[in-house]
Amino acid sequence: FPSHDMDLDRMFTCNKTSYLRPNREIKFTGTVFGGVVENTTYYIKDIIDDTRFTISDTLNNGVAEPQKL
């Protein structure tokens, strides 16, 4: 399950990011946190390292844009 660091541009931590790809869709289910809405489509913005990634709520020409909160 991802955890969230609210101080870092919608950054989430998970067990591994090797299965994630920038600009791909992601949905959160179950108990959500960090301002995300369950079953809403978000996009992988950046893969920070082996366990951390950021998300965006918009995709422009196939590229995840900065998060609009």
Short mmCIF file of C-alpha atoms in Angstrom, two decimals:
data_model
loop_
_atom_site.label_atom_id
_atom_site.label_comp_id
_atom_site.label_asym_id
_atom_site.label_seq_id
_atom_site.Cartn_x
_atom_site.Cartn_y
_atom_site.Cartn_z
CA PHE A 1 0.00 0.00 0.00
CA PRO A 2 1.33 3.43 -0.83
CA SER A 3 1.96 5.97 1.86
CA HIS A 4 2.00 9.71 1.28
CA ASP A 5 4.30 12.60 2.18
CA MET A 6 2.07 15.69 2.10
CA ASP A 7 5.05 18.07 2.00
CA LEU A 8 6.38 16.80 -1.32
CA ASP A 9 4.30 17.57 -4.47
CA ARG A 10 1.90 14.61 -4.20
CA MET A 11 4.69 12.12 -3.52
CA PHE A 12 3.73 8.56 -2.63
CA THR A 13 5.79 5.66 -1.35
CA CYS A 14 5.12 2.04 -2.28
CA ASN A 15 6.96 -1.30 -2.08
CA LYS A 16 8.47 -0.88 -5.54
CA THR A 17 8.03 1.42 -8.52
CA SER A 18 9.47 -0.92 -11.15
CA TYR A 19 5.97 -1.69 -12.45
CA LEU A 20 5.05 2.01 -12.79
CA ARG A 21 5.65 4.13 -15.91
CA PRO A 22 5.45 7.92 -16.29
CA ASN A 23 2.18 9.19 -17.80
CA ARG A 24 0.34 5.91 -17.18
CA GLU A 25 -3.03 5.89 -15.44
CA ILE A 26 -3.28 4.95 -11.78
CA LYS A 27 -6.32 4.62 -9.51
CA PHE A 28 -6.37 4.36 -5.74
CA THR A 29 -8.89 2.08 -4.02
CA GLY A 30 -9.71 1.23 -0.44
CA THR A 31 -8.56 3.70 2.19
CA VAL A 32 -7.22 6.76 0.34
CA PHE A 33 -5.21 9.68 1.69
CA GLY A 34 -3.20 12.67 0.54
CA GLY A 35 -6.18 14.37 -1.08
CA VAL A 36 -6.74 11.69 -3.73
CA VAL A 37 -10.26 10.50 -4.47
CA GLU A 38 -10.98 6.77 -4.56
CA ASN A 39 -11.42 5.32 -8.09
CA THR A 40 -10.43 8.61 -9.76
CA THR A 41 -7.97 8.42 -12.64
CA TYR A 42 -4.59 10.02 -11.93
CA TYR A 43 -1.36 9.79 -13.90
CA ILE A 44 2.15 8.85 -12.84
CA LYS A 45 4.10 12.10 -13.09
CA ASP A 46 7.61 11.15 -11.97
CA ILE A 47 9.36 8.05 -10.70
CA ILE A 48 11.60 9.46 -7.98
CA ASP A 49 13.40 6.25 -7.01
CA ASP A 50 12.77 2.55 -6.32
CA THR A 51 9.89 3.27 -3.93
CA ARG A 52 8.66 6.85 -4.49
CA PHE A 53 6.57 8.44 -7.22
CA THR A 54 4.45 11.55 -7.83
CA ILE A 55 1.03 11.85 -9.47
CA SER A 56 -0.91 14.36 -11.54
CA ASP A 57 -4.62 14.69 -12.15
CA THR A 58 -4.18 15.86 -15.75
CA LEU A 59 -2.54 14.60 -18.91
CA ASN A 60 -1.69 17.03 -21.75
CA ASN A 61 -0.57 15.59 -25.08
CA GLY A 62 0.32 12.35 -23.32
CA VAL A 63 2.41 14.02 -20.58
CA ALA A 64 1.39 14.30 -16.92
CA GLU A 65 1.15 17.95 -15.92
CA PRO A 66 1.90 19.50 -12.54
CA GLN A 67 -0.74 18.69 -9.96
CA LYS A 68 -3.69 21.08 -9.74
CA LEU A 69 -4.98 21.08 -6.17
#
